[in-house]
PDB file of C-alpha atoms in Angstrom:
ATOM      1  CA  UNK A   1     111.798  75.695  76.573  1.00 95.00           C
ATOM      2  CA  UNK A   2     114.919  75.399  78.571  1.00 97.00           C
ATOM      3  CA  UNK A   3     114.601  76.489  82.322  1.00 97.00           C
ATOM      4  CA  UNK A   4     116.746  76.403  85.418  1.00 97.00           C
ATOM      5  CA  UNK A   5     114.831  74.540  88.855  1.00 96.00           C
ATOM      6  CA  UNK A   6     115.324  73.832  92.233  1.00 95.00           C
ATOM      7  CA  UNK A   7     113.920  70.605  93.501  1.00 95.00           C
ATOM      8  CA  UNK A   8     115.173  71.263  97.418  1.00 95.00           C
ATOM      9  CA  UNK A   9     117.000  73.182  98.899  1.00 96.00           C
ATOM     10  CA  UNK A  10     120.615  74.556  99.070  1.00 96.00           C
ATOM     11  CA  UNK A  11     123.496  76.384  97.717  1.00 95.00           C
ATOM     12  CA  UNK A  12     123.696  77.100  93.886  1.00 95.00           C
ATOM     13  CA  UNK A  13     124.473  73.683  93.066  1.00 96.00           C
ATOM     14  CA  UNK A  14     120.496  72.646  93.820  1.00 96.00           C
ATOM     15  CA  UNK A  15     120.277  74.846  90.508  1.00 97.00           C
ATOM     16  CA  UNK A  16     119.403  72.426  87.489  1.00 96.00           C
ATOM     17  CA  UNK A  17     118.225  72.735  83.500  1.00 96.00           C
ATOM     18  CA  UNK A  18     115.335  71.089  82.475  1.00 94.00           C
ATOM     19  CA  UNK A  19     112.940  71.438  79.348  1.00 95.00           C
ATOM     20  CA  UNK A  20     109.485  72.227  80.204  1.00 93.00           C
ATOM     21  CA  UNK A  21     106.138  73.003  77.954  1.00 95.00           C
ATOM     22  CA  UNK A  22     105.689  76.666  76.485  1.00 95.00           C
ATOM     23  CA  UNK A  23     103.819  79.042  78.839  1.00 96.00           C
ATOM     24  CA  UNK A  24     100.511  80.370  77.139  1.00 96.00           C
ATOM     25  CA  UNK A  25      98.896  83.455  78.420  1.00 97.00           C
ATOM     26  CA  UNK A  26      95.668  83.349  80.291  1.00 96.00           C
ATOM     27  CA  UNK A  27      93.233  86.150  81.076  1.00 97.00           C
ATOM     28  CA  UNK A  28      95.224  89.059  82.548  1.00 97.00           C
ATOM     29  CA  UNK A  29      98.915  87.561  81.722  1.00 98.00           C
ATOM     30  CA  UNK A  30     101.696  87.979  79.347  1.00 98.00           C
ATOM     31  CA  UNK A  31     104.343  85.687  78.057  1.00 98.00           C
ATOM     32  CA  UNK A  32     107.906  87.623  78.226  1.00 98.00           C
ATOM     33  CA  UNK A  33     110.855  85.949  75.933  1.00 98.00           C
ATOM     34  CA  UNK A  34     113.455  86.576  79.043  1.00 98.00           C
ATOM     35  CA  UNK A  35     116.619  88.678  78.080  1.00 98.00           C
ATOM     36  CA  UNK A  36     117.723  88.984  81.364  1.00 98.00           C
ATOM     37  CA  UNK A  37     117.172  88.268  85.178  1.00 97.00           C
ATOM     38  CA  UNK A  38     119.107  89.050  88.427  1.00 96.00           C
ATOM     39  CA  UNK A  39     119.994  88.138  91.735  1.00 95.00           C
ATOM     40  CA  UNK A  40     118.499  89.922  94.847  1.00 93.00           C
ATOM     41  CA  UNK A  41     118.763  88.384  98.818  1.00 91.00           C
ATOM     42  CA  UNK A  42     115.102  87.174  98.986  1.00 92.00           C
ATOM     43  CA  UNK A  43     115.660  84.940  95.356  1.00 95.00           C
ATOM     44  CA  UNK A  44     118.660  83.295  97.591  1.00 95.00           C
ATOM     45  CA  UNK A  45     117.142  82.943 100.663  1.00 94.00           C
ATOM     46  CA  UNK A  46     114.071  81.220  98.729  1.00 95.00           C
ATOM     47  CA  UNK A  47     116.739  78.828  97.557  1.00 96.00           C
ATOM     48  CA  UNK A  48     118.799  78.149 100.799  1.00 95.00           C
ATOM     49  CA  UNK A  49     115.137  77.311 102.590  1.00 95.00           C
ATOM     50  CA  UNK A  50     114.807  80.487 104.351  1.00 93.00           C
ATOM     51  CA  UNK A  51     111.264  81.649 103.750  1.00 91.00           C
ATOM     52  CA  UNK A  52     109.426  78.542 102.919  1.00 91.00           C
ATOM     53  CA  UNK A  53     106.211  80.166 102.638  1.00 92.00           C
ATOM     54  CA  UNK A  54     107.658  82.717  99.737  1.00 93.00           C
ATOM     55  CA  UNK A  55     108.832  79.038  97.830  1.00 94.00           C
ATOM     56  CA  UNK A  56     106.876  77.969  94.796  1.00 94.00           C
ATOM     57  CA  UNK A  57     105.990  74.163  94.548  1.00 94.00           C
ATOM     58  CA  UNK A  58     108.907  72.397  93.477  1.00 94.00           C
ATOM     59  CA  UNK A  59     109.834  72.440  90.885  1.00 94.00           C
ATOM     60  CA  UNK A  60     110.591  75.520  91.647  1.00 95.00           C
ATOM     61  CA  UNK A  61     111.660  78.255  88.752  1.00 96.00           C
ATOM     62  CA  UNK A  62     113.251  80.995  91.259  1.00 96.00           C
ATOM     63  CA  UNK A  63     114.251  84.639  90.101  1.00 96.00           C
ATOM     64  CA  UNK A  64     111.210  87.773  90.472  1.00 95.00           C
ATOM     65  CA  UNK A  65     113.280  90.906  88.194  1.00 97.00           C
ATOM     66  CA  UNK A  66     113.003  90.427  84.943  1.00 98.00           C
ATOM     67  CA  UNK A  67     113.314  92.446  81.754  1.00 98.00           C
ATOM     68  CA  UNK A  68     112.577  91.207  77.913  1.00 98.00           C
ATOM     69  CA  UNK A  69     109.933  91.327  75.551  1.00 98.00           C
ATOM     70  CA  UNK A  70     106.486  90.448  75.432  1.00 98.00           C
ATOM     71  CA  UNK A  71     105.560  87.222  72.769  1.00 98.00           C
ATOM     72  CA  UNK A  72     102.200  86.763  73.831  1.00 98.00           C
ATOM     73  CA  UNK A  73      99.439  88.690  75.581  1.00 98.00           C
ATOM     74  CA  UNK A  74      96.229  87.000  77.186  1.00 97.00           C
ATOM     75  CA  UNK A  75      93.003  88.758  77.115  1.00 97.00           C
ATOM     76  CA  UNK A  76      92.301  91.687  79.055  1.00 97.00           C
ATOM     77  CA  UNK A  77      95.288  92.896  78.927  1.00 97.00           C
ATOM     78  CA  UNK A  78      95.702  96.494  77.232  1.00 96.00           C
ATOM     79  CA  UNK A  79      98.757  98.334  78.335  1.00 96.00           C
ATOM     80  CA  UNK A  80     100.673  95.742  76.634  1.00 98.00           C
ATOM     81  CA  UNK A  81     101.747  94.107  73.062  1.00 97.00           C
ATOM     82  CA  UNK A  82     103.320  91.305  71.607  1.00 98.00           C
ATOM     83  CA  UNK A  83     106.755  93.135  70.463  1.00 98.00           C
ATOM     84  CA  UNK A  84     106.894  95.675  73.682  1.00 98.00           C
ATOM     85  CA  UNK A  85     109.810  95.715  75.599  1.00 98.00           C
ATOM     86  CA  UNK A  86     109.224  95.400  79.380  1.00 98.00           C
ATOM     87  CA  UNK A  87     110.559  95.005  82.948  1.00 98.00           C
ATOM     88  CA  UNK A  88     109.031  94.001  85.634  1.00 97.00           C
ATOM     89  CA  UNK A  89     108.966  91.964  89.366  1.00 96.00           C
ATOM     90  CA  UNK A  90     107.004  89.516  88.016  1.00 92.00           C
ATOM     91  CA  UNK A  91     107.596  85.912  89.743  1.00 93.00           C
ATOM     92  CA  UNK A  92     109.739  83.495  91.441  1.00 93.00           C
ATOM     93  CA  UNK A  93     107.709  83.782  94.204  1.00 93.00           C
ATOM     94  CA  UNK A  94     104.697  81.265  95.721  1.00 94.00           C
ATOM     95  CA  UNK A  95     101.467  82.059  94.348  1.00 92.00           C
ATOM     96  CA  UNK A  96     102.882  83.250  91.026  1.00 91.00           C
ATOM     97  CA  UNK A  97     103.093  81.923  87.502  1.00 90.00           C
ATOM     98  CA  UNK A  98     106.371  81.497  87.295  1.00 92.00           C
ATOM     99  CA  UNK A  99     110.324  82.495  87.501  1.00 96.00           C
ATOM    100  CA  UNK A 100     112.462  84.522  85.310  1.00 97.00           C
ATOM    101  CA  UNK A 101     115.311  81.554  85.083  1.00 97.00           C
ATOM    102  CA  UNK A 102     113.953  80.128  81.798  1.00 97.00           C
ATOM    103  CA  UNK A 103     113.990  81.572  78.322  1.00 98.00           C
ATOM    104  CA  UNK A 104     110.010  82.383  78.612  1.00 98.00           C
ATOM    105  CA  UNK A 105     107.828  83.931  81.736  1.00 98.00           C
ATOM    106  CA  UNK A 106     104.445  83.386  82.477  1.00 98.00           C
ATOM    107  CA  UNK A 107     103.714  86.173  84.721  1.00 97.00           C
ATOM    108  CA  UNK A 108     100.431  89.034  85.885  1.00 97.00           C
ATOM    109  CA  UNK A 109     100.098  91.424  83.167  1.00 97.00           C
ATOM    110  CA  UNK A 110      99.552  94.242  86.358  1.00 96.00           C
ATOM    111  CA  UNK A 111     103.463  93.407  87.469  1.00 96.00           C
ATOM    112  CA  UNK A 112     104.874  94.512  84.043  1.00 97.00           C
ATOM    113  CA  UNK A 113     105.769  97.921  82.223  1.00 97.00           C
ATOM    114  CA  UNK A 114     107.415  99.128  79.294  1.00 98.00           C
ATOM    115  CA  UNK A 115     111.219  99.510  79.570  1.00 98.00           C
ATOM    116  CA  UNK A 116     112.818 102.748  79.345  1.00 96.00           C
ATOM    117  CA  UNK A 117     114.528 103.160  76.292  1.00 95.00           C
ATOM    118  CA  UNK A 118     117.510 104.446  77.405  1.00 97.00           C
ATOM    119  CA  UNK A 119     118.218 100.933  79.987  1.00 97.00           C
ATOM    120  CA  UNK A 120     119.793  98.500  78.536  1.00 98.00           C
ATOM    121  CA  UNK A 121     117.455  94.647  78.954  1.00 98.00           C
ATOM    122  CA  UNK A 122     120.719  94.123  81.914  1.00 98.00           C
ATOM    123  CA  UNK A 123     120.405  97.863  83.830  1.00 97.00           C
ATOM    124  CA  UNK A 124     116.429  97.139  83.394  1.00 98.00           C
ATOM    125  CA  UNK A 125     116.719  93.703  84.832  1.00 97.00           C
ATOM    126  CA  UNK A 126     118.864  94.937  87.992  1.00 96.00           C
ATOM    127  CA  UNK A 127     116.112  97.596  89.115  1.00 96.00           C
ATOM    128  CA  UNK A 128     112.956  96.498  89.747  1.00 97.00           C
ATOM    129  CA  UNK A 129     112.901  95.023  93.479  1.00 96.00           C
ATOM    130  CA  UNK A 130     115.101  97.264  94.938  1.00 96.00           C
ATOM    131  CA  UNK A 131     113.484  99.987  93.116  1.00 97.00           C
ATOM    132  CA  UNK A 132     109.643  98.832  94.276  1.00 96.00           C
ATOM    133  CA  UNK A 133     111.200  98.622  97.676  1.00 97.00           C
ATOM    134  CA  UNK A 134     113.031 101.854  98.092  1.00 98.00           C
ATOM    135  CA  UNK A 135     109.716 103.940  96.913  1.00 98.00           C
ATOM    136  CA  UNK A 136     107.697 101.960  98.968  1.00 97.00           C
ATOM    137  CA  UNK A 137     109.110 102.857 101.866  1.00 97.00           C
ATOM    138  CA  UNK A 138     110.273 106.305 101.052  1.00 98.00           C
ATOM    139  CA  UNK A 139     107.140 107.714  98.988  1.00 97.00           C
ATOM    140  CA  UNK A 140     104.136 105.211 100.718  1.00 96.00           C
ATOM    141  CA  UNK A 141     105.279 104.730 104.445  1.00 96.00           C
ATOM    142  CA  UNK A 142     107.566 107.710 105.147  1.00 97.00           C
ATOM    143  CA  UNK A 143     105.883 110.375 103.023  1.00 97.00           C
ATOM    144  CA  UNK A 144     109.101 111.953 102.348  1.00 98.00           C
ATOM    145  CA  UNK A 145     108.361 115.732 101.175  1.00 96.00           C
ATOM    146  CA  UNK A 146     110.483 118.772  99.736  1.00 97.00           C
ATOM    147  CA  UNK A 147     112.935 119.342 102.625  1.00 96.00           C
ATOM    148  CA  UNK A 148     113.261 116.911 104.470  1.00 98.00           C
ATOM    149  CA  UNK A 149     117.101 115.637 105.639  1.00 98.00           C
ATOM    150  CA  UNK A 150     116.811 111.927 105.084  1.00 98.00           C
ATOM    151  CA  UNK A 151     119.366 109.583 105.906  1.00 98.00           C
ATOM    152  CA  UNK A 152     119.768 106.384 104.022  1.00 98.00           C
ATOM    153  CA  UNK A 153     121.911 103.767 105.261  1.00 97.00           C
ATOM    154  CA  UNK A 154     124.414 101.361 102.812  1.00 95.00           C
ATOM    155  CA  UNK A 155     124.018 103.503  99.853  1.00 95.00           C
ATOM    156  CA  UNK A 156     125.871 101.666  98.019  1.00 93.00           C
ATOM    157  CA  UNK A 157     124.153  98.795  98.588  1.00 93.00           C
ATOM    158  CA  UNK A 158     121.009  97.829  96.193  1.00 93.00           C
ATOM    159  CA  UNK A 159     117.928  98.816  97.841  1.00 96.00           C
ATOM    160  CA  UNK A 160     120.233 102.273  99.465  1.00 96.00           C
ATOM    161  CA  UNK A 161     121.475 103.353  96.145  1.00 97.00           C
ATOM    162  CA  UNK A 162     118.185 103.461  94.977  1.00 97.00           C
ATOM    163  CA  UNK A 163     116.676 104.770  97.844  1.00 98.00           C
ATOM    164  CA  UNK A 164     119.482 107.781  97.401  1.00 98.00           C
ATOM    165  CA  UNK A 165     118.277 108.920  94.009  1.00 98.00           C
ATOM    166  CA  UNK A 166     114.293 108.144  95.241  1.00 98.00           C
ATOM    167  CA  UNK A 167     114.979 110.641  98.460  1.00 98.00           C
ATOM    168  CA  UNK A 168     116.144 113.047  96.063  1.00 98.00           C
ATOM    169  CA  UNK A 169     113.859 112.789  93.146  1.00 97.00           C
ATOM    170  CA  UNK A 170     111.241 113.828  96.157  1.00 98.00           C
ATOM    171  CA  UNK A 171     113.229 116.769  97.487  1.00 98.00           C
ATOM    172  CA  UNK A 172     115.007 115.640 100.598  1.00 98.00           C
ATOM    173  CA  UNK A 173     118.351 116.438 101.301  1.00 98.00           C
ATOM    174  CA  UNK A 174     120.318 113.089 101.410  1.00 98.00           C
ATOM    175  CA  UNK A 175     122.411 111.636 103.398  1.00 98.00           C
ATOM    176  CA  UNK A 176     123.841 107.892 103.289  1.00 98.00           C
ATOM    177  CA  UNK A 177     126.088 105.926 105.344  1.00 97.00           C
ATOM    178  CA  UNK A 178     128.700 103.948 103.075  1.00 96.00           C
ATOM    179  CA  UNK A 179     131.809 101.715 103.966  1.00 93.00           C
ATOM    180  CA  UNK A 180     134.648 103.155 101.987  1.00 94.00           C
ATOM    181  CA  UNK A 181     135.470 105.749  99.888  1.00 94.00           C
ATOM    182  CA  UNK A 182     134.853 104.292  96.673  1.00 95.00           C
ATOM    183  CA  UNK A 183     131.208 103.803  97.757  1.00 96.00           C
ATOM    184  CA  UNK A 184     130.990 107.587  98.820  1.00 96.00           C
ATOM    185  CA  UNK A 185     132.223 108.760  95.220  1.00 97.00           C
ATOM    186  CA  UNK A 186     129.320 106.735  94.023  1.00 96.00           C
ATOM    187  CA  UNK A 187     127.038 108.219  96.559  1.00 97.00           C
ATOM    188  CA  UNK A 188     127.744 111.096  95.551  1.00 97.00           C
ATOM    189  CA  UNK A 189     127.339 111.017  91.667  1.00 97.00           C
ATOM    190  CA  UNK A 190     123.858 109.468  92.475  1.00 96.00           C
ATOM    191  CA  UNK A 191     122.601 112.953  94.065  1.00 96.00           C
ATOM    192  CA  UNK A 192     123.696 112.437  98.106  1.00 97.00           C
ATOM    193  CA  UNK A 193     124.448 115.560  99.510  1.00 97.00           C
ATOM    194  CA  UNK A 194     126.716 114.343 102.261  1.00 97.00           C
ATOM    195  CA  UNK A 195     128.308 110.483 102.337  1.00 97.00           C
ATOM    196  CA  UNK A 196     128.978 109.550 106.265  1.00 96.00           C
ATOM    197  CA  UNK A 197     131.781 106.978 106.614  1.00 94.00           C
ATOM    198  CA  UNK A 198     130.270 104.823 108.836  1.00 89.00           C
ATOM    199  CA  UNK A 199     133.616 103.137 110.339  1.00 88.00           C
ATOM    200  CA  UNK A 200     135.245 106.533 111.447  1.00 82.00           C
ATOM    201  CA  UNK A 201     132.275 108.617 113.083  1.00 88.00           C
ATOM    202  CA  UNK A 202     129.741 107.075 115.858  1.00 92.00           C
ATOM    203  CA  UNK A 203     125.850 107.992 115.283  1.00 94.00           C
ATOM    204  CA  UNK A 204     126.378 110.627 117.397  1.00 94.00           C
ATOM    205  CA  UNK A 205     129.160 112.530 116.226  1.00 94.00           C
ATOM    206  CA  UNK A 206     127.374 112.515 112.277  1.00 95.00           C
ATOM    207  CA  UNK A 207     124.281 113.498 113.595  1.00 96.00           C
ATOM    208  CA  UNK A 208     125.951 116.446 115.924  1.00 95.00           C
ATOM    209  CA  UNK A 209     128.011 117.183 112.737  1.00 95.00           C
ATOM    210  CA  UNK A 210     125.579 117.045 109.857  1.00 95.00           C
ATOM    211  CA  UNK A 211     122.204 118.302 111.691  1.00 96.00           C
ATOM    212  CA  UNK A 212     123.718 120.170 114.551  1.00 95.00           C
ATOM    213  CA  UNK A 213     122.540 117.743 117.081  1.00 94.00           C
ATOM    214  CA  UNK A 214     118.627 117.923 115.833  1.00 96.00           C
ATOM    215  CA  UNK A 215     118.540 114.083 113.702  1.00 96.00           C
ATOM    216  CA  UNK A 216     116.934 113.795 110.466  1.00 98.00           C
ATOM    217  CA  UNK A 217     113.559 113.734 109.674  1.00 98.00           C
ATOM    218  CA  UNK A 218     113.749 110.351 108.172  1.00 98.00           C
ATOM    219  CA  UNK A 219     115.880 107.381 108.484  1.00 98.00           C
ATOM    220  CA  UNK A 220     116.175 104.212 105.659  1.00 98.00           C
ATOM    221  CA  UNK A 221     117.728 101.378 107.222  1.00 96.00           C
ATOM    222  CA  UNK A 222     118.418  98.992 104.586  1.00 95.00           C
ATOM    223  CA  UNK A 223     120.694  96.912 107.249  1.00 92.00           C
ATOM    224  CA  UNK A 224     118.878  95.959 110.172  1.00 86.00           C
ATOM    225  CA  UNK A 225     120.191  93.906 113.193  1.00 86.00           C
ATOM    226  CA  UNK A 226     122.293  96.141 115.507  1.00 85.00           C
ATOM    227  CA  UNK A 227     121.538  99.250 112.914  1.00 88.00           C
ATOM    228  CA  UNK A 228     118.464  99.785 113.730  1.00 89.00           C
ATOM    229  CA  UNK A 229     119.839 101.097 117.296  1.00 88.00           C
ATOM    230  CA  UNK A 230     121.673 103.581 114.879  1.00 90.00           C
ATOM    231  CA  UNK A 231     118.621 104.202 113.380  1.00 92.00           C
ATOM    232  CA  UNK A 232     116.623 105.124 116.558  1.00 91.00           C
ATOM    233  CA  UNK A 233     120.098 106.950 117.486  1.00 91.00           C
ATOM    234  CA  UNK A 234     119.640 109.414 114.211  1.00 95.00           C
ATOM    235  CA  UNK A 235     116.488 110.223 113.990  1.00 95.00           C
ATOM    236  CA  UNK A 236     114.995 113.515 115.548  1.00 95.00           C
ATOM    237  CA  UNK A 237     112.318 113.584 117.948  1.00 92.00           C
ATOM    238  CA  UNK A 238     108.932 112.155 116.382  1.00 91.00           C
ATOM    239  CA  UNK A 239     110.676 111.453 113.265  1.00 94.00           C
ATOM    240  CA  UNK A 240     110.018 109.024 110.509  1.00 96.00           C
ATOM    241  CA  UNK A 241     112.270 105.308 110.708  1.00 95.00           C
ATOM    242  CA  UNK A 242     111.624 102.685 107.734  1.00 96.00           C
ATOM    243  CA  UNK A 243     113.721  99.616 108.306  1.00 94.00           C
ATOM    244  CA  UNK A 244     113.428  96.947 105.282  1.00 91.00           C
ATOM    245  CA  UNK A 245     115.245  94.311 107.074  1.00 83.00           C
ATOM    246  CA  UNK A 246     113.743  93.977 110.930  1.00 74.00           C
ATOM    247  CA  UNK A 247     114.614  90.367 111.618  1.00 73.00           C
ATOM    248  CA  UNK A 248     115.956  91.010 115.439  1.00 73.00           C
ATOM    249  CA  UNK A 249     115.124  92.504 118.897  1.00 79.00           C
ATOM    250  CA  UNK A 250     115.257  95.782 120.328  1.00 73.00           C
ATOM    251  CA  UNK A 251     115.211  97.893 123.726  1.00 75.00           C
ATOM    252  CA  UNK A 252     113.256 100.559 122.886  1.00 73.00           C
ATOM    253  CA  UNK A 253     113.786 102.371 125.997  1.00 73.00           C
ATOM    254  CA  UNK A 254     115.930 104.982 124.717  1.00 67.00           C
ATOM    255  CA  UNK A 255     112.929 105.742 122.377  1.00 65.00           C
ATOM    256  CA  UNK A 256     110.642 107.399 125.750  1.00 59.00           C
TER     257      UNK A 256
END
């Protein structure tokens, strides 16, 4: 089967096809005929060197979201069939199988599902990091519950626009920082309540505007770096902050 490899590491020129043996299911795997992958930060930083310890042995076949259909199914495996179609995270990372760049995946049965029917293989294929990500850290670590005023920061960025329609699937009242207007409108259609242009109000003046001074109960920062200050800046007293991308150094003063 044709694949796509890394060998060391780089820009997306390190990328290069190769033909490699067919994948056969063992106990507790499936083999998915790949219809369609996509590109989230982590696959690139795994490629530019970033996170050596996430890198598979070269080499390497990158790329975790993946959505197709499943050609072979090892034993123990019973929420699955040969014929089912599926989406999943399901590699590209060290300790895995394998990648979603090739035409076949070797991957954990337990990291695959059925598809919806109504997503295309491509809208499937786009969803399942971000979407593991945003729930994670909106349903597991910040228990958000019925009422709740969560903010969500870049919602119109992967993990936040996901994290919008999450928030509100579990009751909250959402808010989400955005960039422009286009990004609002989009916001908006995706169930956020209010859309806060970042560029033209300071954390203070949103959070005096849109919660009277009292900060939401909940903050997703999807960003990270200097807006995680925001972050502290927003929420209320004892409230909930989940930060996905905490890569930097912080005075934490103004938190006492």
């Amino acid at each position: 089967m044709k694949v796509m490899t890394i060998s060391g590491f780089g820009g997306p020129e390190v990328f290069s096809e190769h033909d490699m043996p067919e994948p056969q299911a063992g106990e507790g795997q499936v083999v998915i005929d790949v219809k369609a992958s996509s590109v989230n930060p982590i696959d690139i930083k795994i490629r530019s060197g970033m996170v050596p310890l996430a890198t598979p042995p070269f080499p390497a076949v990158l790329h975790s979201d993946v959505a197709g259909i499943v050609s072979e199914v090892g034993q123990g495996v019973s929420h699955l069939q040969v014929g089912d179609e599926v989406w999943g995270c399901g590699g590209g990372f060290n300790g895995l199988p394998s990648g979603a760049l090739a035409e076949r995946m070797l991957t954990d049965a337990q990291l695959i599902t059925k598809k919806p029917k109504n997503l295309s293989f491509v809208e499937a294929a786009a969803l399942p990091l971000v979407s593991l990500t945003a729930w994670f850290a909106l349903s597991d670590r910040a228990q958000v519950q019925a009422g709740d005023r969560v903010l969500v920061h870049a919602g119109g960025g992967g993990v936040g626009h996901v994290g919008v329609q999450i928030a509100k699937h579990l009751g909250a009242t959402v808010h989400t920082t955005v960039s422009n207007e286009q990004k609002a409108r989009a916001a908006r259609e995706l169930g956020a309540d209010e859309t806060i242009l970042y560029r033209g109000l300071s954390v203070d003046d949103y959070v005096k505007k849109y919660t009277d001074g009292r900060g939401y109960d909940v903050v997703f920062d999807t960003v990270g770096g200097d807006n995680l200050d925001a972050s502290f800046q927003a929420a209320r007293f004892a409230g909930t902050i989940v930060n996905i991308a905490a890569r930097s150094t912080h005075d934490l003063t103004p938190m006492h």
